Amino acid sequence: MVNNEANIDLLFRNGLRDLEVLPPADAWNNILPVIRRKQRPVILLRSAAVAAVLLSISFLAYKWSREFSLTPVNPFSAYENAVQPVDNPLSGRAARQLPFIVNDLTDQRTVIKNAEKKAITVSASEEVIPQHAVEYLEVPDNSMIPENIGIPVLASASTGLRYRTAAIDAGFAKPAEIIYEIPAEKKDRWSLYAGASPDYYMRPGLKNNEVPDQIYRSEQSRISYSGGIGFAYKINRKLSIQSGVYYASIGNEVPGINSFAGFRPFDQTKGDHNFEVVTASGRIYTNNSDVFLRDISADRVLTRYTNDVFDPVKSELSYLSNSLYQNFSYLEMPFILRYKIIDKSIDFNIIGGVAYNFLVSNNVHTVIDGNRYDIGKTEGLNPILVSSSMGMGIEYSITDKFSLNLEPTFRYYLNPFGDVPGVKIHPYSFGVFSGLSFKF
Amino acid sequence: MPDIINVIKGCLAGSRKDQELLYRRHAAKLYAVCLQYSGNDDEARDILQEGFIKIFENLIHYKNEGSFEGWMRRIVVNTALEKYRSKHNLYRVDDIDSIPEPDASPETDDYSGLEAGDLLMIIRDLPPKYRMVFNLYAIEGYSHKEISQMINISEGTSKSNLSRARTILQKKLSLYSGMNKKIISG
């Protein structure tokens, strides 16, 4: 009888193995439009998301730049003290100097005096001081800057108009040359920084993949963190590149798995592990022979000690918890480009790049009365993850050398955490990195 | 002819040509699976269409490990299962007794005259719940425990359905075999 049953099974299995039947001709025509329709929203959604991020960043950047530009600060005030040093012996004479424009055709000089918006013509015979002498720019707003303050500029900065100094007082035609030092641009190209960030991980759902999706949905991301040190190199005023080494710890909760302690006396097997737990990131293998695991609602726990073989309650094992916690630790090496869009006392940057994450440790534990109880490890994790990141950076200079950084960053993992058939999760995370940087 | 990896890559890139190529290559085999799991052609066509839509949607999750054909087959079988679960209460269960007894029992289990098409016809004649269990157990190789979870029945019911399916198949095989012999002998 058994043989006959097996024969029937084999007959159908072998007989139908290579069977091919041409489907109806219109079947493909019904499939294609659906694929097209389903592909389009994904592309549209992604495009919309990227556009939204870019628009938000642009809007924020615009808003910030407006706020800074509307701040009523005299842009020349920094020079006022430099131009009028207390002990400048020429300050009294300089007060009587006014700028004028030389007309190359008529050789007439027009003195610009903003206070009254009048042009005073001076005769061509007036002696003109040579180039490289002190030159003055038109003062734009008389109400803010006293009339007698001159603004020195480099000769090369003039555009079309030739600014020269004229002496109204004929007795003072040729003032002594004064050279003012314009502060050189800082050359702090390198910076070191240290900081940390809490990260919140999110994972997209799995469509049309029932069993893995159930496993996946039953799990919950936990607040994770990352921190480390790095360095940045300023390629030019706007652009810098940064790298470093971070330590990132990612947590995941697998609820619905009851754990018990005290199983060691009952463990009669020689295997290296007694329990396996199927999770979306990989398969947990217990390495603690004292632990007993049981799935409350599904069949995620694979073991020889099934419910009909062993009852932890009857055997008076100590109940620990109903959740397992997976922890994955990575060493992260980012390569980030940073573009400065606002260069003020609070800088505003756009940052983006990739990071290589090397798995350095992983463990699974449960918690009983605030204490960790080790369960085992997750197998099947990808040893190297590549993530892309995009964010905004706000940098506040505390001193010339030190500044505070705040970087809200969105990160997307380009490869999945683990090699679980049917479950390829590309998680994404959001974190706010804050830290301190030192320029040198 | 481009290899399957390139075709998959093309499909992932949204190439209509590669999508159609993938369909043309595998549709006949997968349609046979659909027929095996369904009682009528319309249902089989629906399963095929939904199955292919899922295949295209999930291609990104396919890792180049194991047989691609096997991966596609699993998706189609899962689609058939979903369809069965959604309307299994509507199915009528034929009684085994309604199947006529063969004129005479064959001396041996000689079904060499039967072709794959005959086997497909016989299996499709099974009541849906027996057909489903027989397909999953005998053809796909799932255990009764797995089947019980897949179609929400107990393991005992799965075993019982399999046994009934075999009995019906045995009867029908004998009928076909007997008919073939009559035709051959003239």
XYZ file of C-alpha atoms in Angstrom:
626
model
C 0.000 0.000 0.000
C 2.729 2.414 1.036
C 4.699 1.421 -2.021
C 1.679 2.036 -4.206
C 1.196 5.506 -2.713
C 4.815 6.326 -3.308
C 4.458 5.118 -6.886
C 1.526 7.410 -7.494
C 3.431 10.337 -6.041
C 6.449 9.545 -8.187
C 4.342 8.996 -11.263
C 2.860 12.478 -11.026
C 6.063 14.164 -9.872
C 8.114 12.772 -12.731
C 5.334 12.928 -15.268
C 4.567 16.589 -14.695
C 8.159 17.748 -14.137
C 8.870 18.926 -17.648
C 5.363 19.581 -18.791
C 4.914 22.772 -20.772
C 1.600 24.202 -21.903
C 1.401 27.360 -23.954
C -0.593 29.986 -22.087
C -3.382 31.946 -23.763
C -2.061 34.473 -26.242
C -3.480 37.482 -24.410
C -1.948 36.630 -21.030
C 1.146 38.763 -21.587
C -0.950 41.703 -22.706
C -2.705 41.631 -19.350
C 0.541 41.421 -17.376
C 2.473 44.260 -18.979
C 0.190 47.206 -18.163
C 0.091 46.140 -14.510
C 3.891 46.002 -14.301
C 4.133 49.433 -15.879
C 1.552 50.878 -13.511
C 3.261 49.404 -10.472
C 6.726 50.513 -11.493
C 5.709 54.078 -12.106
C 4.534 54.980 -8.579
C 7.815 53.728 -7.093
C 9.815 55.917 -9.438
C 7.451 58.810 -8.869
C 7.535 58.373 -5.113
C 11.317 58.273 -5.052
C 11.569 61.283 -7.312
C 9.051 63.121 -5.175
C 11.006 62.247 -2.029
C 14.278 63.501 -3.521
C 12.584 66.648 -4.793
C 11.027 67.242 -1.378
C 14.377 66.894 0.361
C 16.087 69.209 -2.103
C 13.284 71.770 -1.887
C 13.382 71.686 1.911
C 17.122 72.214 1.923
C 16.887 75.020 -0.615
C 14.098 76.689 1.315
C 16.006 76.465 4.582
C 19.147 77.760 2.933
C 17.242 80.666 1.411
C 15.569 81.476 4.696
C 18.837 81.441 6.561
C 20.602 83.569 3.999
C 17.742 86.123 4.150
C 17.889 86.253 7.901
C 21.582 86.969 7.837
C 21.460 89.506 5.028
C 18.624 91.483 6.686
C 20.524 91.835 9.916
C 21.315 95.610 10.190
C 25.040 95.386 10.638
C 27.293 98.016 9.104
C 29.502 95.987 6.757
C 32.220 98.587 6.994
C 32.247 98.816 10.715
C 35.039 96.304 10.888
C 37.209 98.666 9.022
C 36.357 101.738 10.996
C 38.703 100.965 13.771
C 41.405 99.872 11.387
C 41.187 103.046 9.304
C 41.090 105.384 12.239
C 43.633 104.138 14.699
C 43.856 106.254 17.772
C 47.482 106.996 17.272
C 47.319 107.606 13.551
C 49.114 110.845 13.006
C 47.365 111.440 9.752
C 43.906 110.966 11.019
C 43.283 114.677 11.264
C 44.452 115.303 7.730
C 42.762 112.265 6.311
C 39.532 113.671 7.623
C 39.816 116.425 5.136
C 40.411 114.147 2.168
C 37.649 113.303 -0.247
C 37.664 110.834 -3.118
C 37.275 112.021 -6.692
C 36.928 110.568 -10.171
C 39.405 111.411 -12.923
C 37.879 112.001 -16.343
C 40.515 110.768 -18.764
C 39.290 112.945 -21.640
C 39.035 116.275 -19.914
C 41.428 115.529 -17.136
C 38.870 116.902 -14.787
C 38.458 115.416 -11.382
C 35.094 115.069 -9.769
C 35.053 114.808 -6.033
C 32.357 112.672 -4.659
C 30.716 113.840 -1.519
C 27.808 111.693 -0.576
C 26.469 113.801 2.192
C 24.968 116.267 -0.195
C 25.231 114.239 -3.422
C 27.183 117.068 -5.013
C 30.158 116.900 -7.325
C 32.891 119.474 -6.787
C 35.151 120.036 -9.727
C 38.787 120.587 -9.004
C 41.207 122.149 -11.464
C 43.466 119.933 -13.532
C 46.532 121.561 -12.143
C 45.987 119.947 -8.803
C 48.697 117.505 -8.068
C 47.610 113.926 -8.123
C 49.227 111.492 -5.826
C 50.737 108.440 -7.488
C 49.280 104.953 -7.632
C 49.601 102.704 -4.596
C 48.852 105.589 -2.355
C 45.878 105.375 -0.089
C 42.679 105.282 -2.091
C 39.151 105.749 -0.922
C 35.842 104.324 -1.903
C 32.543 106.077 -2.005
C 30.781 105.768 1.295
C 27.315 104.434 0.525
C 25.296 105.617 3.466
C 26.014 108.860 5.142
C 23.699 108.181 7.997
C 25.703 105.213 9.162
C 29.249 106.297 8.619
C 30.695 109.684 9.448
C 31.647 111.783 6.485
C 35.290 111.871 7.303
C 35.856 108.103 7.267
C 37.618 106.722 4.233
C 37.560 103.087 3.161
C 40.847 101.746 1.833
C 40.796 99.333 -1.069
C 43.398 97.665 -3.233
C 44.047 99.419 -6.558
C 43.236 96.239 -8.433
C 39.784 96.156 -6.962
C 38.648 99.274 -8.846
C 36.371 98.661 -11.785
C 36.442 101.250 -14.481
C 36.521 104.234 -12.219
C 39.820 105.465 -10.981
C 39.711 106.519 -7.414
C 42.394 108.845 -6.302
C 42.923 111.038 -3.358
C 42.650 114.768 -3.847
C 43.561 117.302 -1.338
C 41.084 120.139 -0.988
C 43.608 121.930 1.082
C 46.241 123.157 -1.374
C 48.787 123.095 1.396
C 48.336 119.392 1.798
C 48.579 117.982 -1.693
C 50.610 114.921 -1.084
C 49.877 113.019 2.075
C 52.279 110.455 3.328
C 51.486 107.012 2.142
C 49.691 104.838 4.612
C 49.597 101.133 4.129
C 46.829 99.319 5.866
C 47.095 95.627 6.233
C 44.053 93.746 5.148
C 43.717 90.593 7.240
C 44.875 87.610 5.216
C 42.381 84.840 4.630
C 42.716 82.081 7.180
C 44.385 78.995 5.884
C 42.997 76.483 8.363
C 42.432 73.785 5.839
C 42.330 70.823 8.216
C 39.983 70.161 11.042
C 39.495 67.402 13.556
C 36.151 66.622 15.004
C 34.500 64.302 17.476
C 30.851 63.681 18.031
C 27.977 61.288 18.447
C 24.504 60.756 17.162
C 21.389 58.883 18.194
C 19.981 57.061 15.170
C 16.527 55.804 14.488
C 16.307 52.968 12.003
C 13.336 52.364 9.784
C 12.725 49.586 7.311
C 10.436 49.464 4.332
C 7.759 46.748 4.205
C 8.004 43.647 2.073
C 5.297 43.455 -0.495
C 3.789 40.180 -1.647
C 6.051 38.010 0.405
C 3.875 36.713 3.121
C 5.979 34.581 5.437
C 9.087 36.793 5.456
C 6.858 39.830 5.776
C 5.197 38.385 8.884
C 8.591 37.730 10.430
C 9.800 41.127 9.431
C 6.774 43.020 10.666
C 6.937 41.354 14.040
C 10.330 42.965 14.679
C 11.008 46.454 15.937
C 13.975 48.735 15.522
C 15.472 50.143 18.669
C 17.140 53.502 19.142
C 20.718 53.092 18.033
C 23.715 55.352 18.243
C 26.965 56.109 16.545
C 29.986 58.149 17.498
C 33.576 58.658 16.622
C 36.334 60.932 15.465
C 37.193 62.227 12.065
C 39.024 64.804 10.052
C 38.110 67.133 7.249
C 40.120 68.806 4.546
C 38.986 72.058 3.019
C 39.435 71.842 -0.742
C 38.327 75.430 -1.234
C 36.219 78.012 0.586
C 33.017 76.127 -0.115
C 33.946 72.504 -0.470
C 35.517 70.123 1.995
C 35.920 66.391 2.233
C 35.797 64.443 5.463
C 36.442 60.985 6.713
C 37.081 59.249 10.000
C 36.183 56.240 12.057
C 32.856 55.847 13.780
C 31.483 53.117 15.945
C 27.846 52.388 15.268
C 25.595 50.184 17.336
C 22.308 49.079 15.835
C 19.589 47.405 17.865
C 16.657 45.251 16.866
C 13.959 43.696 19.026
C 12.426 40.321 18.211
C 9.271 40.159 20.314
C 7.143 37.094 20.938
C 10.000 34.744 21.809
C 9.803 33.451 25.361
C 13.156 32.779 26.968
C 13.804 30.628 30.026
C 16.935 29.975 32.067
C 17.970 26.723 33.736
C 17.805 24.436 30.733
C 21.364 23.068 31.016
C 20.478 19.993 33.187
C 17.908 18.944 30.582
C 20.147 19.417 27.577
C 20.941 15.923 26.394
C 22.256 16.707 22.947
C 25.759 17.169 21.658
C 24.949 19.845 19.100
C 26.645 23.208 19.266
C 23.335 24.982 19.567
C 19.899 23.983 20.748
C 17.767 26.712 19.220
C 17.610 28.691 16.027
C 15.383 31.712 15.625
C 14.444 32.957 12.192
C 14.630 36.750 12.031
C 14.569 39.268 9.228
C 18.274 40.041 9.686
C 19.490 36.461 9.837
C 19.176 33.343 11.917
C 19.896 33.508 15.635
C 21.921 30.559 16.945
C 21.966 30.111 20.683
C 25.370 29.555 22.241
C 24.154 29.521 25.802
C 23.201 25.958 26.701
C 21.310 27.188 29.755
C 18.710 29.011 27.713
C 15.429 27.625 26.394
C 13.444 29.466 23.721
C 9.853 29.150 22.655
C 7.885 31.079 20.064
C 4.560 32.298 21.375
C 2.637 32.817 18.192
C 4.563 31.623 15.163
C 7.169 29.064 14.185
C 10.286 31.168 14.254
C 12.067 28.919 16.758
C 13.608 25.795 15.267
C 14.666 23.181 17.772
C 14.679 19.529 18.693
C 12.987 20.519 21.951
C 9.572 21.267 20.501
C 6.467 21.778 22.623
C 5.579 18.103 22.488
C 9.067 17.104 23.655
C 9.803 19.589 26.428
C 7.661 21.825 28.592
C 9.693 24.599 30.288
C 6.920 25.332 32.777
C 6.601 21.742 33.960
C 10.372 21.536 34.178
C 10.314 24.673 36.349
C 12.692 26.722 34.228
C 13.006 30.386 35.181
C 11.122 32.681 32.864
C 13.314 35.509 31.574
C 11.554 37.619 29.008
C 9.367 37.567 25.921
C 11.720 39.470 23.635
C 15.158 38.921 22.186
C 17.433 41.842 21.417
C 19.865 41.750 18.522
C 22.806 44.107 18.607
C 25.025 44.716 15.607
C 28.173 46.784 15.947
C 29.901 48.310 12.966
C 33.048 50.302 12.385
C 32.081 52.939 9.929
C 34.388 54.740 7.517
C 32.572 57.603 5.869
C 33.648 59.591 2.828
C 31.615 62.728 2.930
C 31.569 65.821 0.789
C 30.478 69.020 2.459
C 29.405 72.073 0.519
C 29.041 75.339 2.333
C 26.075 77.334 1.182
C 26.127 79.992 3.895
C 29.412 81.230 5.245
C 28.533 83.320 8.286
C 29.062 83.060 11.990
C 26.715 80.102 11.714
C 27.663 78.167 8.616
C 25.181 76.102 6.736
C 26.348 73.087 4.728
C 24.914 70.401 2.537
C 26.553 67.073 3.178
C 26.433 63.824 1.292
C 28.518 60.759 0.669
C 28.971 57.082 1.304
C 30.182 55.040 4.239
C 31.577 51.554 4.542
C 30.361 49.726 7.629
C 32.400 46.773 8.820
C 30.649 44.346 11.132
C 32.779 43.981 14.240
C 30.457 42.196 16.600
C 26.962 40.946 16.972
C 25.174 39.446 19.884
C 21.728 38.483 20.987
C 20.555 38.895 24.529
C 17.496 39.318 26.593
C 16.979 41.498 29.604
C 15.906 40.343 33.033
C 15.571 42.899 35.832
C 17.757 45.311 33.927
C 20.550 42.793 33.463
C 21.660 41.343 30.173
C 21.373 37.640 29.656
C 23.337 36.396 26.651
C 21.514 34.189 24.184
C 23.791 33.818 21.171
C 24.626 35.346 17.839
C 22.953 36.183 14.553
C 24.352 34.319 11.585
C 24.089 35.344 7.961
C 24.788 39.028 8.437
C 26.554 40.903 5.695
C 30.065 41.659 6.985
C 30.256 44.895 5.035
C 27.419 47.312 4.539
C 27.558 50.298 2.269
C 25.389 53.233 3.135
C 24.730 56.510 1.430
C 23.935 59.603 3.401
C 22.571 63.032 2.847
C 21.962 65.811 5.278
C 22.429 69.329 6.424
C 25.206 70.642 8.565
C 25.035 73.612 10.860
C 28.351 74.861 12.180
C 28.629 77.504 14.874
C 32.062 78.989 15.492
C 32.723 79.300 19.197
C 36.225 80.663 18.627
C 38.508 80.938 15.613
C 39.560 77.352 16.147
C 36.613 75.609 17.699
C 33.131 75.174 16.393
C 30.018 73.230 17.257
C 28.423 70.999 14.645
C 24.883 69.789 14.288
C 24.115 67.540 11.349
C 20.675 66.016 10.798
C 21.433 63.160 8.425
C 19.372 60.704 6.445
C 21.097 57.441 5.630
C 20.110 54.655 3.253
C 21.787 51.242 3.210
C 22.634 50.078 -0.279
C 22.888 46.408 0.643
C 20.733 44.425 3.065
C 21.665 43.577 6.643
C 21.485 39.854 6.124
C 21.189 37.115 3.552
C 17.741 35.844 4.377
C 15.901 34.372 1.372
C 12.949 36.539 0.496
C 13.924 39.210 3.014
C 16.269 41.784 1.597
C 15.843 44.752 3.808
C 17.534 47.980 2.900
C 17.038 49.931 6.082
C 17.289 53.656 6.342
C 18.038 55.738 9.343
C 17.751 59.248 10.597
C 20.167 60.707 13.087
C 21.327 64.057 14.384
C 25.078 64.109 14.667
C 26.413 66.655 17.104
C 30.007 67.346 17.998
C 32.921 69.682 18.297
C 35.539 70.447 15.671
C 38.988 71.975 15.868
C 40.569 73.766 12.900
C 44.285 73.863 12.241
C 20.474 34.264 -26.573
C 21.169 36.451 -23.505
C 21.751 34.562 -20.283
C 19.235 34.753 -17.493
C 21.330 37.141 -15.373
C 21.388 39.706 -18.155
C 17.681 39.259 -18.722
C 17.031 39.802 -15.010
C 19.211 42.895 -15.029
C 17.325 44.178 -18.026
C 14.003 43.547 -16.287
C 15.220 45.368 -13.207
C 16.208 48.298 -15.379
C 12.654 48.324 -16.709
C 13.446 46.957 -20.174
C 10.183 45.903 -21.774
C 12.045 43.673 -24.197
C 13.718 41.723 -21.375
C 10.473 41.443 -19.446
C 8.792 39.907 -22.437
C 11.777 37.664 -23.081
C 11.608 36.372 -19.517
C 7.910 35.736 -19.891
C 8.245 33.955 -23.238
C 10.992 31.711 -21.900
C 9.198 30.518 -18.809
C 5.498 31.050 -19.353
C 4.807 27.580 -20.784
C 6.371 25.757 -17.864
C 4.759 27.970 -15.282
C 1.385 27.781 -16.983
C 1.562 24.007 -16.623
C 2.061 24.542 -12.875
C -0.918 26.900 -12.818
C -3.087 24.319 -14.570
C -1.932 21.716 -12.099
C -3.213 23.862 -9.218
C -6.458 25.033 -10.759
C -9.667 23.425 -11.857
C -10.343 25.617 -14.871
C -8.377 27.507 -17.476
C -9.535 30.966 -16.437
C -8.292 30.443 -12.940
C -4.988 29.105 -14.284
C -4.560 32.164 -16.448
C -5.267 34.451 -13.471
C -2.661 32.625 -11.414
C -0.134 32.913 -14.218
C -0.736 36.623 -14.636
C -0.620 37.400 -10.931
C 2.387 35.134 -10.529
C 4.333 36.928 -13.235
C 3.437 40.306 -11.808
C 4.854 39.156 -8.464
C 7.922 37.741 -10.178
C 8.665 41.098 -11.782
C 8.001 42.958 -8.563
C 10.237 40.681 -6.546
C 13.078 40.276 -9.022
C 15.073 42.768 -7.019
C 14.991 40.316 -4.109
C 16.235 37.409 -6.164
C 19.750 36.453 -5.220
C 21.650 34.510 -7.775
C 21.559 31.414 -5.595
C 19.786 28.231 -6.571
C 17.561 27.759 -9.556
C 15.821 30.808 -10.927
C 13.150 28.574 -12.346
C 12.589 27.068 -8.904
C 12.294 30.548 -7.441
C 9.683 31.500 -10.015
C 7.824 28.264 -9.477
C 7.587 28.946 -5.734
C 6.074 32.337 -6.422
C 3.517 30.842 -8.763
C 2.671 28.095 -6.256
C 2.264 30.729 -3.522
C -0.024 32.687 -5.809
C -2.104 29.573 -6.399
C -2.229 29.039 -2.640
C -3.419 32.592 -2.041
C -6.105 32.122 -4.634
C -7.150 28.855 -3.038
C -7.239 30.370 0.441
C -9.325 33.277 -0.763
C -12.102 31.091 -2.102
C -11.702 27.587 -0.779
C -15.075 27.818 0.973
C -16.710 28.133 -2.409
C -15.313 24.881 -3.709
C -17.498 21.848 -3.932
C -16.125 18.624 -2.573
C -16.841 15.625 -4.721
C -17.372 12.409 -2.949
C -14.993 9.644 -3.769
C -17.933 7.339 -4.287
C -19.138 9.423 -7.195
C -16.092 8.313 -9.168
C -16.995 5.224 -11.161
C -15.136 2.058 -10.384
C -12.804 0.789 -13.105
C -14.090 -2.128 -15.170
C -11.301 -4.303 -13.973
C -8.322 -3.657 -11.761
C -5.076 -3.578 -13.669
C -2.807 -6.495 -12.906
C 0.145 -4.199 -12.421
C 0.617 -0.506 -12.007
C 1.437 -0.067 -15.615
C 0.734 3.491 -16.548
C 3.275 3.686 -19.287
C 0.629 4.624 -21.811
C -0.220 7.762 -19.891
C 1.297 11.005 -21.033
C 1.973 14.151 -19.059
C -1.183 15.724 -20.458
C -3.254 12.789 -19.145
C -1.688 13.127 -15.712
C -2.441 16.837 -15.721
C -6.052 16.164 -16.641
C -6.391 13.565 -13.889
C -4.900 15.819 -11.260
C -7.084 18.742 -12.303
C -10.170 16.587 -11.885
C -9.439 16.247 -8.171
C -11.558 18.280 -5.752
C -9.615 21.479 -4.922
C -8.701 20.630 -1.343
C -7.407 17.190 -2.305
C -5.616 18.582 -5.325
C -3.956 21.250 -3.240
C -2.665 18.838 -0.605
C -1.532 16.294 -3.186
C 0.320 18.931 -5.203
C 2.030 20.395 -2.159
C 2.987 17.045 -0.691
C 3.717 14.805 -3.670
C 4.941 17.308 -6.225
C 6.454 20.176 -4.183
C 7.663 18.021 -1.315
C 6.243 19.933 1.644
C 5.554 18.152 4.914
C 2.083 17.827 6.400
C 3.029 20.338 9.070
C 4.009 22.896 6.469
C 0.905 22.219 4.423
C -1.296 22.589 7.476
C 0.115 26.083 8.019
C -0.084 27.009 4.372
C -3.764 26.280 3.932
C -4.926 26.579 7.519
C -5.901 22.991 8.155
C -4.735 20.529 10.773
C -1.999 18.042 10.052
C -4.553 15.253 10.406
C -6.772 16.837 7.762
C -3.774 17.225 5.495
C -2.946 13.524 5.837
C -6.560 12.534 5.318
C -6.887 14.753 2.230
C -3.724 13.290 0.789
C -4.986 9.780 1.343
C -8.305 10.575 -0.337
C -6.498 12.287 -3.197
C -4.377 9.198 -3.756
C -7.414 6.946 -3.683
C -9.170 9.061 -6.285
C -6.040 9.273 -8.405
C -5.578 5.521 -8.177
C -9.123 4.939 -9.388
C -8.785 7.414 -12.201
C -5.422 6.057 -13.243
C -6.932 2.634 -13.456
C -9.810 3.971 -15.528
C -7.423 5.713 -17.907
C -5.139 2.750 -18.040
C -8.056 0.449 -18.770
C -9.369 2.758 -21.459
C -5.952 2.948 -23.075
C -5.653 -0.833 -23.109
C -9.066 -1.158 -24.720
C -8.114 1.373 -27.357
C -4.823 -0.390 -28.065
C -6.338 -3.896 -28.181
C -8.923 -2.628 -30.536
